[in-house]
mmCIF file of C-alpha atoms in Angstrom:
data_model
loop_
_atom_site.group_PDB
_atom_site.id
_atom_site.type_symbol
_atom_site.label_atom_id
_atom_site.label_comp_id
_atom_site.label_asym_id
_atom_site.label_seq_id
_atom_site.Cartn_x
_atom_site.Cartn_y
_atom_site.Cartn_z
ATOM 1 C CA UNK Z 1 -18.083 -34.146 -9.973
ATOM 2 C CA UNK Z 2 -18.737 -32.964 -13.521
ATOM 3 C CA UNK Z 3 -17.352 -29.831 -15.157
ATOM 4 C CA UNK Z 4 -20.904 -28.464 -15.455
ATOM 5 C CA UNK Z 5 -21.568 -28.933 -11.720
ATOM 6 C CA UNK Z 6 -18.319 -27.143 -10.802
ATOM 7 C CA UNK Z 7 -19.167 -24.175 -13.000
ATOM 8 C CA UNK Z 8 -22.653 -24.008 -11.497
ATOM 9 C CA UNK Z 9 -21.309 -24.104 -7.930
ATOM 10 C CA UNK Z 10 -18.812 -21.325 -8.663
ATOM 11 C CA UNK Z 11 -21.265 -19.258 -10.693
ATOM 12 C CA UNK Z 12 -20.104 -15.648 -11.017
ATOM 13 C CA UNK Z 13 -16.548 -16.367 -9.801
ATOM 14 C CA UNK Z 14 -13.393 -17.028 -11.790
ATOM 15 C CA UNK Z 15 -11.689 -20.161 -10.554
ATOM 16 C CA UNK Z 16 -9.134 -22.796 -11.443
ATOM 17 C CA UNK Z 17 -9.362 -26.226 -9.855
ATOM 18 C CA UNK Z 18 -6.235 -28.212 -8.990
ATOM 19 C CA UNK Z 19 -6.725 -31.834 -7.915
ATOM 20 C CA UNK Z 20 -4.030 -33.807 -6.134
ATOM 21 C CA UNK Z 21 -4.070 -37.627 -6.325
ATOM 22 C CA UNK Z 22 -2.066 -39.350 -3.555
ATOM 23 C CA UNK Z 23 -0.836 -42.808 -4.545
ATOM 24 C CA UNK Z 24 0.941 -45.578 -2.681
ATOM 25 C CA UNK Z 25 2.967 -48.540 -4.002
ATOM 26 C CA UNK Z 26 1.005 -50.586 -6.544
ATOM 27 C CA UNK Z 27 -1.484 -47.814 -7.280
ATOM 28 C CA UNK Z 28 0.584 -45.898 -9.848
ATOM 29 C CA UNK Z 29 -1.189 -47.505 -12.839
ATOM 30 C CA UNK Z 30 -4.633 -46.881 -11.323
ATOM 31 C CA UNK Z 31 -3.627 -43.287 -10.522
ATOM 32 C CA UNK Z 32 -2.537 -42.613 -14.072
ATOM 33 C CA UNK Z 33 -5.892 -43.924 -15.377
ATOM 34 C CA UNK Z 34 -7.826 -41.696 -12.940
ATOM 35 C CA UNK Z 35 -5.674 -38.738 -13.872
ATOM 36 C CA UNK Z 36 -6.142 -39.322 -17.591
ATOM 37 C CA UNK Z 37 -9.914 -39.677 -17.124
ATOM 38 C CA UNK Z 38 -10.012 -36.436 -15.137
ATOM 39 C CA UNK Z 39 -8.049 -34.565 -17.828
ATOM 40 C CA UNK Z 40 -10.589 -35.608 -20.429
ATOM 41 C CA UNK Z 41 -13.547 -34.366 -18.369
ATOM 42 C CA UNK Z 42 -12.004 -31.163 -16.975
ATOM 43 C CA UNK Z 43 -9.554 -30.146 -19.649
ATOM 44 C CA UNK Z 44 -9.083 -26.515 -18.569
ATOM 45 C CA UNK Z 45 -8.137 -27.412 -14.975
ATOM 46 C CA UNK Z 46 -4.985 -28.992 -13.530
ATOM 47 C CA UNK Z 47 -4.206 -32.236 -11.755
ATOM 48 C CA UNK Z 48 -1.082 -33.600 -10.109
ATOM 49 C CA UNK Z 49 -0.122 -37.114 -9.047
ATOM 50 C CA UNK Z 50 1.492 -37.424 -5.608
ATOM 51 C CA UNK Z 51 3.686 -40.501 -5.261
ATOM 52 C CA UNK Z 52 4.563 -41.029 -1.573
ATOM 53 C CA UNK Z 53 7.758 -42.815 -2.663
ATOM 54 C CA UNK Z 54 9.023 -39.575 -4.196
ATOM 55 C CA UNK Z 55 7.218 -36.751 -2.392
ATOM 56 C CA UNK Z 56 9.941 -34.196 -3.061
ATOM 57 C CA UNK Z 57 9.570 -34.480 -6.835
ATOM 58 C CA UNK Z 58 5.758 -34.489 -6.565
ATOM 59 C CA UNK Z 59 5.799 -31.425 -4.323
ATOM 60 C CA UNK Z 60 8.096 -29.525 -6.677
ATOM 61 C CA UNK Z 61 5.789 -30.299 -9.588
ATOM 62 C CA UNK Z 62 2.783 -29.211 -7.527
ATOM 63 C CA UNK Z 63 4.506 -25.915 -6.623
ATOM 64 C CA UNK Z 64 5.272 -25.270 -10.294
ATOM 65 C CA UNK Z 65 1.647 -25.957 -11.272
ATOM 66 C CA UNK Z 66 0.428 -23.566 -8.559
ATOM 67 C CA UNK Z 67 2.807 -20.876 -9.796
ATOM 68 C CA UNK Z 68 1.880 -21.342 -13.478
ATOM 69 C CA UNK Z 69 -1.853 -21.377 -12.781
ATOM 70 C CA UNK Z 70 -1.676 -18.315 -10.499
ATOM 71 C CA UNK Z 71 0.464 -16.397 -12.986
ATOM 72 C CA UNK Z 72 -1.909 -17.152 -15.878
ATOM 73 C CA UNK Z 73 -4.977 -16.392 -13.746
ATOM 74 C CA UNK Z 74 -3.825 -12.909 -12.676
ATOM 75 C CA UNK Z 75 -2.457 -12.147 -16.136
ATOM 76 C CA UNK Z 76 -5.866 -12.901 -17.635
ATOM 77 C CA UNK Z 77 -7.582 -10.776 -14.969
ATOM 78 C CA UNK Z 78 -5.263 -7.877 -15.846
ATOM 79 C CA UNK Z 79 -6.018 -8.319 -19.542
ATOM 80 C CA UNK Z 80 -9.773 -8.063 -18.869
ATOM 81 C CA UNK Z 81 -9.332 -4.891 -16.811
ATOM 82 C CA UNK Z 82 -7.160 -3.341 -19.528
ATOM 83 C CA UNK Z 83 -9.841 -4.188 -22.086
ATOM 84 C CA UNK Z 84 -12.453 -2.375 -19.980
ATOM 85 C CA UNK Z 85 -10.061 0.533 -19.534
ATOM 86 C CA UNK Z 86 -9.771 1.032 -23.293
ATOM 87 C CA UNK Z 87 -13.515 1.734 -23.484
ATOM 88 C CA UNK Z 88 -13.381 4.606 -20.984
ATOM 89 C CA UNK Z 89 -12.643 8.295 -21.345
ATOM 90 C CA UNK Z 90 -10.313 9.747 -18.645
ATOM 91 C CA UNK Z 91 -12.171 13.073 -18.704
ATOM 92 C CA UNK Z 92 -15.601 11.472 -18.255
ATOM 93 C CA UNK Z 93 -14.711 8.492 -16.058
ATOM 94 C CA UNK Z 94 -11.900 10.106 -14.050
ATOM 95 C CA UNK Z 95 -12.545 8.272 -10.753
ATOM 96 C CA UNK Z 96 -12.952 4.926 -12.509
ATOM 97 C CA UNK Z 97 -9.703 5.537 -14.385
ATOM 98 C CA UNK Z 98 -7.845 5.804 -11.075
ATOM 99 C CA UNK Z 99 -9.509 2.655 -9.771
ATOM 100 C CA UNK Z 100 -8.812 0.489 -12.818
ATOM 101 C CA UNK Z 101 -5.157 1.539 -13.062
ATOM 102 C CA UNK Z 102 -4.816 0.695 -9.380
ATOM 103 C CA UNK Z 103 -6.416 -2.702 -9.986
ATOM 104 C CA UNK Z 104 -4.016 -3.556 -12.825
ATOM 105 C CA UNK Z 105 -1.057 -2.566 -10.652
ATOM 106 C CA UNK Z 106 -2.376 -4.645 -7.768
ATOM 107 C CA UNK Z 107 -2.903 -7.713 -9.985
ATOM 108 C CA UNK Z 108 0.604 -7.279 -11.411
ATOM 109 C CA UNK Z 109 2.031 -7.501 -7.889
ATOM 110 C CA UNK Z 110 0.598 -11.011 -7.564
ATOM 111 C CA UNK Z 111 2.683 -11.977 -10.601
ATOM 112 C CA UNK Z 112 5.748 -10.216 -9.136
ATOM 113 C CA UNK Z 113 5.803 -7.999 -12.204
ATOM 114 C CA UNK Z 114 6.975 -5.013 -10.176
ATOM 115 C CA UNK Z 115 7.932 -2.837 -13.170
ATOM 116 C CA UNK Z 116 4.395 -3.018 -14.587
ATOM 117 C CA UNK Z 117 2.973 -2.552 -11.109
ATOM 118 C CA UNK Z 118 4.962 0.660 -10.556
ATOM 119 C CA UNK Z 119 3.925 1.900 -14.011
ATOM 120 C CA UNK Z 120 0.198 1.504 -13.304
ATOM 121 C CA UNK Z 121 0.399 2.761 -9.718
ATOM 122 C CA UNK Z 122 2.116 5.850 -11.145
ATOM 123 C CA UNK Z 123 -0.613 6.259 -13.775
ATOM 124 C CA UNK Z 124 -3.289 5.906 -11.078
ATOM 125 C CA UNK Z 125 -1.489 8.596 -9.066
ATOM 126 C CA UNK Z 126 -1.304 10.863 -12.140
ATOM 127 C CA UNK Z 127 -5.048 10.602 -12.805
ATOM 128 C CA UNK Z 128 -5.750 11.083 -9.087
ATOM 129 C CA UNK Z 129 -3.904 14.404 -8.858
ATOM 130 C CA UNK Z 130 -5.604 15.536 -12.084
ATOM 131 C CA UNK Z 131 -9.045 15.318 -10.445
ATOM 132 C CA UNK Z 132 -10.896 18.649 -9.977
ATOM 133 C CA UNK Z 133 -9.689 20.725 -7.020
ATOM 134 C CA UNK Z 134 -11.590 20.187 -3.786
ATOM 135 C CA UNK Z 135 -11.203 21.725 -0.357
ATOM 136 C CA UNK Z 136 -13.689 19.611 1.567
ATOM 137 C CA UNK Z 137 -13.882 16.010 2.673
ATOM 138 C CA UNK Z 138 -13.137 14.765 -0.845
ATOM 139 C CA UNK Z 139 -9.641 16.259 -0.535
ATOM 140 C CA UNK Z 140 -9.059 14.079 2.530
ATOM 141 C CA UNK Z 141 -10.081 11.022 0.509
ATOM 142 C CA UNK Z 142 -7.771 12.017 -2.353
ATOM 143 C CA UNK Z 143 -4.863 12.514 0.059
ATOM 144 C CA UNK Z 144 -5.521 9.116 1.631
ATOM 145 C CA UNK Z 145 -5.442 7.369 -1.764
ATOM 146 C CA UNK Z 146 -2.411 9.406 -2.867
ATOM 147 C CA UNK Z 147 -0.639 8.355 0.330
ATOM 148 C CA UNK Z 148 -1.281 4.666 -0.313
ATOM 149 C CA UNK Z 149 -0.265 4.892 -3.983
ATOM 150 C CA UNK Z 150 2.945 6.674 -2.967
ATOM 151 C CA UNK Z 151 3.673 3.968 -0.413
ATOM 152 C CA UNK Z 152 3.297 1.216 -3.020
ATOM 153 C CA UNK Z 153 5.341 3.100 -5.651
ATOM 154 C CA UNK Z 154 8.168 3.827 -3.193
ATOM 155 C CA UNK Z 155 8.087 0.364 -1.617
ATOM 156 C CA UNK Z 156 8.305 -1.430 -4.964
ATOM 157 C CA UNK Z 157 10.912 1.015 -6.303
ATOM 158 C CA UNK Z 158 13.103 0.415 -3.246
ATOM 159 C CA UNK Z 159 12.521 -3.315 -3.616
ATOM 160 C CA UNK Z 160 14.002 -3.336 -7.137
ATOM 161 C CA UNK Z 161 16.796 -0.928 -6.061
ATOM 162 C CA UNK Z 162 15.376 2.149 -7.825
ATOM 163 C CA UNK Z 163 16.134 4.387 -4.861
ATOM 164 C CA UNK Z 164 16.420 7.625 -6.807
ATOM 165 C CA UNK Z 165 13.047 7.109 -8.493
ATOM 166 C CA UNK Z 166 11.419 6.412 -5.109
ATOM 167 C CA UNK Z 167 12.839 9.577 -3.507
ATOM 168 C CA UNK Z 168 11.967 11.659 -6.592
ATOM 169 C CA UNK Z 169 8.359 10.457 -6.484
ATOM 170 C CA UNK Z 170 8.092 11.127 -2.762
ATOM 171 C CA UNK Z 171 9.490 14.647 -3.195
ATOM 172 C CA UNK Z 172 6.979 15.371 -5.974
ATOM 173 C CA UNK Z 173 4.183 13.888 -3.844
ATOM 174 C CA UNK Z 174 4.938 16.177 -0.904
ATOM 175 C CA UNK Z 175 5.289 19.214 -3.172
ATOM 176 C CA UNK Z 176 1.796 18.571 -4.553
ATOM 177 C CA UNK Z 177 0.043 17.995 -1.225
ATOM 178 C CA UNK Z 178 2.049 19.825 1.444
ATOM 179 C CA UNK Z 179 -0.091 22.961 1.179
ATOM 180 C CA UNK Z 180 -3.408 21.232 0.424
ATOM 181 C CA UNK Z 181 -4.731 21.540 3.962
ATOM 182 C CA UNK Z 182 -8.464 21.082 3.483
ATOM 183 C CA UNK Z 183 -10.928 22.466 6.055
ATOM 184 C CA UNK Z 184 -8.935 24.594 8.515
ATOM 185 C CA UNK Z 185 -11.123 23.307 11.367
ATOM 186 C CA UNK Z 186 -9.348 19.952 11.085
ATOM 187 C CA UNK Z 187 -5.824 21.235 10.571
ATOM 188 C CA UNK Z 188 -4.575 18.546 12.973
ATOM 189 C CA UNK Z 189 -5.612 15.892 10.412
ATOM 190 C CA UNK Z 190 -3.352 17.538 7.824
ATOM 191 C CA UNK Z 191 -0.424 17.599 10.272
ATOM 192 C CA UNK Z 192 -0.981 13.927 11.058
ATOM 193 C CA UNK Z 193 -1.087 13.116 7.340
ATOM 194 C CA UNK Z 194 2.228 14.908 6.671
ATOM 195 C CA UNK Z 195 3.788 13.263 9.731
ATOM 196 C CA UNK Z 196 2.791 9.823 8.454
ATOM 197 C CA UNK Z 197 4.235 10.543 4.994
ATOM 198 C CA UNK Z 198 7.683 11.349 6.374
ATOM 199 C CA UNK Z 199 7.584 8.433 8.797
ATOM 200 C CA UNK Z 200 6.705 6.150 5.894
ATOM 201 C CA UNK Z 201 9.697 7.200 3.771
ATOM 202 C CA UNK Z 202 12.057 7.052 6.781
ATOM 203 C CA UNK Z 203 10.914 3.505 7.580
ATOM 204 C CA UNK Z 204 11.315 2.437 3.950
ATOM 205 C CA UNK Z 205 14.849 3.821 3.906
ATOM 206 C CA UNK Z 206 15.576 1.750 6.982
ATOM 207 C CA UNK Z 207 13.971 -1.344 5.485
ATOM 208 C CA UNK Z 208 15.679 -0.963 2.098
ATOM 209 C CA UNK Z 209 19.151 0.582 2.575
ATOM 210 C CA UNK Z 210 20.718 2.079 -0.502
ATOM 211 C CA UNK Z 211 23.126 -0.149 -2.451
ATOM 212 C CA UNK Z 212 26.791 0.299 -1.565
ATOM 213 C CA UNK Z 213 27.482 3.044 -4.043
ATOM 214 C CA UNK Z 214 30.787 4.889 -3.921
ATOM 215 C CA UNK Z 215 29.186 8.321 -3.737
ATOM 216 C CA UNK Z 216 26.825 7.414 -0.871
ATOM 217 C CA UNK Z 217 28.362 6.999 2.578
ATOM 218 C CA UNK Z 218 26.735 5.531 5.688
ATOM 219 C CA UNK Z 219 26.732 8.981 7.254
ATOM 220 C CA UNK Z 220 24.680 10.456 4.402
ATOM 221 C CA UNK Z 221 22.140 7.639 4.803
ATOM 222 C CA UNK Z 222 21.793 8.481 8.495
ATOM 223 C CA UNK Z 223 21.399 12.194 7.712
ATOM 224 C CA UNK Z 224 18.680 11.405 5.166
ATOM 225 C CA UNK Z 225 16.608 9.325 7.618
ATOM 226 C CA UNK Z 226 17.180 11.852 10.407
ATOM 227 C CA UNK Z 227 15.988 14.653 8.112
ATOM 228 C CA UNK Z 228 12.663 12.911 7.478
ATOM 229 C CA UNK Z 229 12.214 12.009 11.143
ATOM 230 C CA UNK Z 230 12.786 15.619 12.220
ATOM 231 C CA UNK Z 231 10.095 16.847 9.832
ATOM 232 C CA UNK Z 232 7.726 14.154 11.134
ATOM 233 C CA UNK Z 233 8.498 15.296 14.685
ATOM 234 C CA UNK Z 234 7.792 18.953 13.802
ATOM 235 C CA UNK Z 235 4.362 18.090 12.431
ATOM 236 C CA UNK Z 236 3.619 15.772 15.334
ATOM 237 C CA UNK Z 237 4.272 18.655 17.727
ATOM 238 C CA UNK Z 238 2.096 21.011 15.645
ATOM 239 C CA UNK Z 239 -0.651 18.404 15.549
ATOM 240 C CA UNK Z 240 -0.712 17.899 19.312
ATOM 241 C CA UNK Z 241 -0.688 21.641 20.031
ATOM 242 C CA UNK Z 242 -3.664 22.197 17.725
ATOM 243 C CA UNK Z 243 -5.491 19.168 19.148
ATOM 244 C CA UNK Z 244 -5.285 20.482 22.688
ATOM 245 C CA UNK Z 245 -6.546 23.858 21.518
ATOM 246 C CA UNK Z 246 -9.486 22.568 19.469
ATOM 247 C CA UNK Z 247 -10.459 20.046 22.147
ATOM 248 C CA UNK Z 248 -11.298 22.875 24.547
ATOM 249 C CA UNK Z 249 -13.351 24.661 21.886
ATOM 250 C CA UNK Z 250 -15.374 21.523 21.025
ATOM 251 C CA UNK Z 251 -16.037 20.232 24.567
ATOM 252 C CA UNK Z 252 -19.692 21.360 24.634
ATOM 253 C CA UNK Z 253 -20.475 20.823 20.945
ATOM 254 C CA UNK Z 254 -23.418 18.506 20.094
ATOM 255 C CA UNK Z 255 -23.075 16.984 16.593
ATOM 256 C CA UNK Z 256 -26.066 16.962 14.227
ATOM 257 C CA UNK Z 257 -25.088 14.087 11.947
ATOM 258 C CA UNK Z 258 -23.425 11.886 14.584
ATOM 259 C CA UNK Z 259 -25.698 11.777 17.674
ATOM 260 C CA UNK Z 260 -23.653 8.906 19.125
ATOM 261 C CA UNK Z 261 -19.937 8.334 18.718
ATOM 262 C CA UNK Z 262 -19.843 5.186 20.828
ATOM 263 C CA UNK Z 263 -19.802 3.006 17.710
ATOM 264 C CA UNK Z 264 -17.212 2.890 14.970
ATOM 265 C CA UNK Z 265 -18.348 4.777 11.869
ATOM 266 C CA UNK Z 266 -17.571 3.288 8.436
ATOM 267 C CA UNK Z 267 -18.425 5.156 5.248
ATOM 268 C CA UNK Z 268 -18.433 8.611 3.742
ATOM 269 C CA UNK Z 269 -19.461 11.721 5.668
ATOM 270 C CA UNK Z 270 -19.538 14.296 2.907
ATOM 271 C CA UNK Z 271 -22.953 15.671 3.957
ATOM 272 C CA UNK Z 272 -21.930 16.903 7.396
ATOM 273 C CA UNK Z 273 -20.907 20.487 8.178
ATOM 274 C CA UNK Z 274 -17.372 21.494 9.154
ATOM 275 C CA UNK Z 275 -18.113 21.467 12.897
ATOM 276 C CA UNK Z 276 -19.491 17.931 12.666
ATOM 277 C CA UNK Z 277 -16.445 16.962 10.604
ATOM 278 C CA UNK Z 278 -14.154 18.412 13.266
ATOM 279 C CA UNK Z 279 -16.054 16.594 16.009
ATOM 280 C CA UNK Z 280 -15.884 13.309 14.088
ATOM 281 C CA UNK Z 281 -12.110 13.402 13.556
ATOM 282 C CA UNK Z 282 -11.422 14.762 17.030
ATOM 283 C CA UNK Z 283 -13.453 12.049 18.762
ATOM 284 C CA UNK Z 284 -11.974 9.250 16.685
ATOM 285 C CA UNK Z 285 -8.464 10.571 17.198
ATOM 286 C CA UNK Z 286 -8.777 10.591 20.986
ATOM 287 C CA UNK Z 287 -10.239 7.078 20.847
ATOM 288 C CA UNK Z 288 -7.080 5.665 19.268
ATOM 289 C CA UNK Z 289 -4.436 8.045 20.645
ATOM 290 C CA UNK Z 290 -2.838 8.946 23.920
ATOM 291 C CA UNK Z 291 -1.690 12.549 24.100
ATOM 292 C CA UNK Z 292 0.263 11.733 27.243
ATOM 293 C CA UNK Z 293 2.765 9.941 25.026
ATOM 294 C CA UNK Z 294 4.717 12.544 23.102
ATOM 295 C CA UNK Z 295 5.376 11.120 19.626
ATOM 296 C CA UNK Z 296 7.328 14.216 18.624
ATOM 297 C CA UNK Z 297 9.903 13.596 21.353
ATOM 298 C CA UNK Z 298 10.338 9.976 20.192
ATOM 299 C CA UNK Z 299 10.968 11.082 16.612
ATOM 300 C CA UNK Z 300 13.423 13.795 17.689
ATOM 301 C CA UNK Z 301 15.323 11.263 19.823
ATOM 302 C CA UNK Z 302 15.482 8.756 16.968
ATOM 303 C CA UNK Z 303 16.773 11.453 14.608
ATOM 304 C CA UNK Z 304 19.388 12.491 17.198
ATOM 305 C CA UNK Z 305 20.523 8.878 17.610
ATOM 306 C CA UNK Z 306 20.956 8.546 13.847
ATOM 307 C CA UNK Z 307 23.081 11.695 13.756
ATOM 308 C CA UNK Z 308 25.170 10.430 16.697
ATOM 309 C CA UNK Z 309 25.750 7.163 14.833
ATOM 310 C CA UNK Z 310 26.842 9.194 11.811
ATOM 311 C CA UNK Z 311 29.296 11.181 13.941
ATOM 312 C CA UNK Z 312 30.777 8.001 15.434
ATOM 313 C CA UNK Z 313 31.202 6.470 11.969
ATOM 314 C CA UNK Z 314 32.919 9.615 10.751
ATOM 315 C CA UNK Z 315 35.334 9.572 13.714
ATOM 316 C CA UNK Z 316 36.178 5.901 13.068
ATOM 317 C CA UNK Z 317 36.916 6.674 9.431
ATOM 318 C CA UNK Z 318 39.204 9.533 10.448
ATOM 319 C CA UNK Z 319 41.106 7.282 12.897
ATOM 320 C CA UNK Z 320 41.528 4.568 10.251
ATOM 321 C CA UNK Z 321 42.916 7.101 7.769
ATOM 322 C CA UNK Z 322 45.451 8.329 10.373
#
């Protein structure tokens, strides 16, 4: 297949082709000739010769080629996005600024360049919170994106042992959005959002324990996770109380924008009124949830267990000292 035919077949898509040639005994010379001929015709792509007499060496070389090609590919993609970013004005193209910074961060993750990834996720978050104030459905979208950006920033920061930076970002994140409720008719959505934020940071703390620093004991780690779980439990209880209340009020409501809620809705619903918005979230919530299962109680119990573990560890330390 010629280089021209490959480019035509992949028209509109960036690609790198890697060809593996598997050779047996007596075919090494032929394989080298084929490989050399291929290099001349498709100079910008990669090829690797597999010798079944030494598969381990061939496989290692193939893995290195895959890594080098992938690294260069995503680095070049990032460079193109950065070039487009330089042409934009953050005040005029505010939404696009958030998107492109997110894209650079995402591409950097493929290269395991976590420092650059955190930098651009943080910039995307900064431009997101600088968007004009909104109290409608757009605020819910902003909070959703802010939540995901915070998750990536905290996850990557924990991964490279920057625990303080992760907690500082999360604290700032909650300070910015804790009181940004949105339409009061869907207050339960705000409580669910806050609950999920605190569950997220508690789970990350469990997944990435702090390094064994002298000033941080196991008991303080347990207290920290328990603190976040208790807040999540409080908001879960508030959410369920409000849901039960609003469900009774909306039982006989007939939506104008959504005549049928039997199918899953995908897209934006910015044109509907607040009652339709309430009906939409309420119906979808009851589709995926079971109010008979009290999440708040589970979170309280988990927090209590963490505190009990802390107490047991403290007692063991006291006995060892005696």
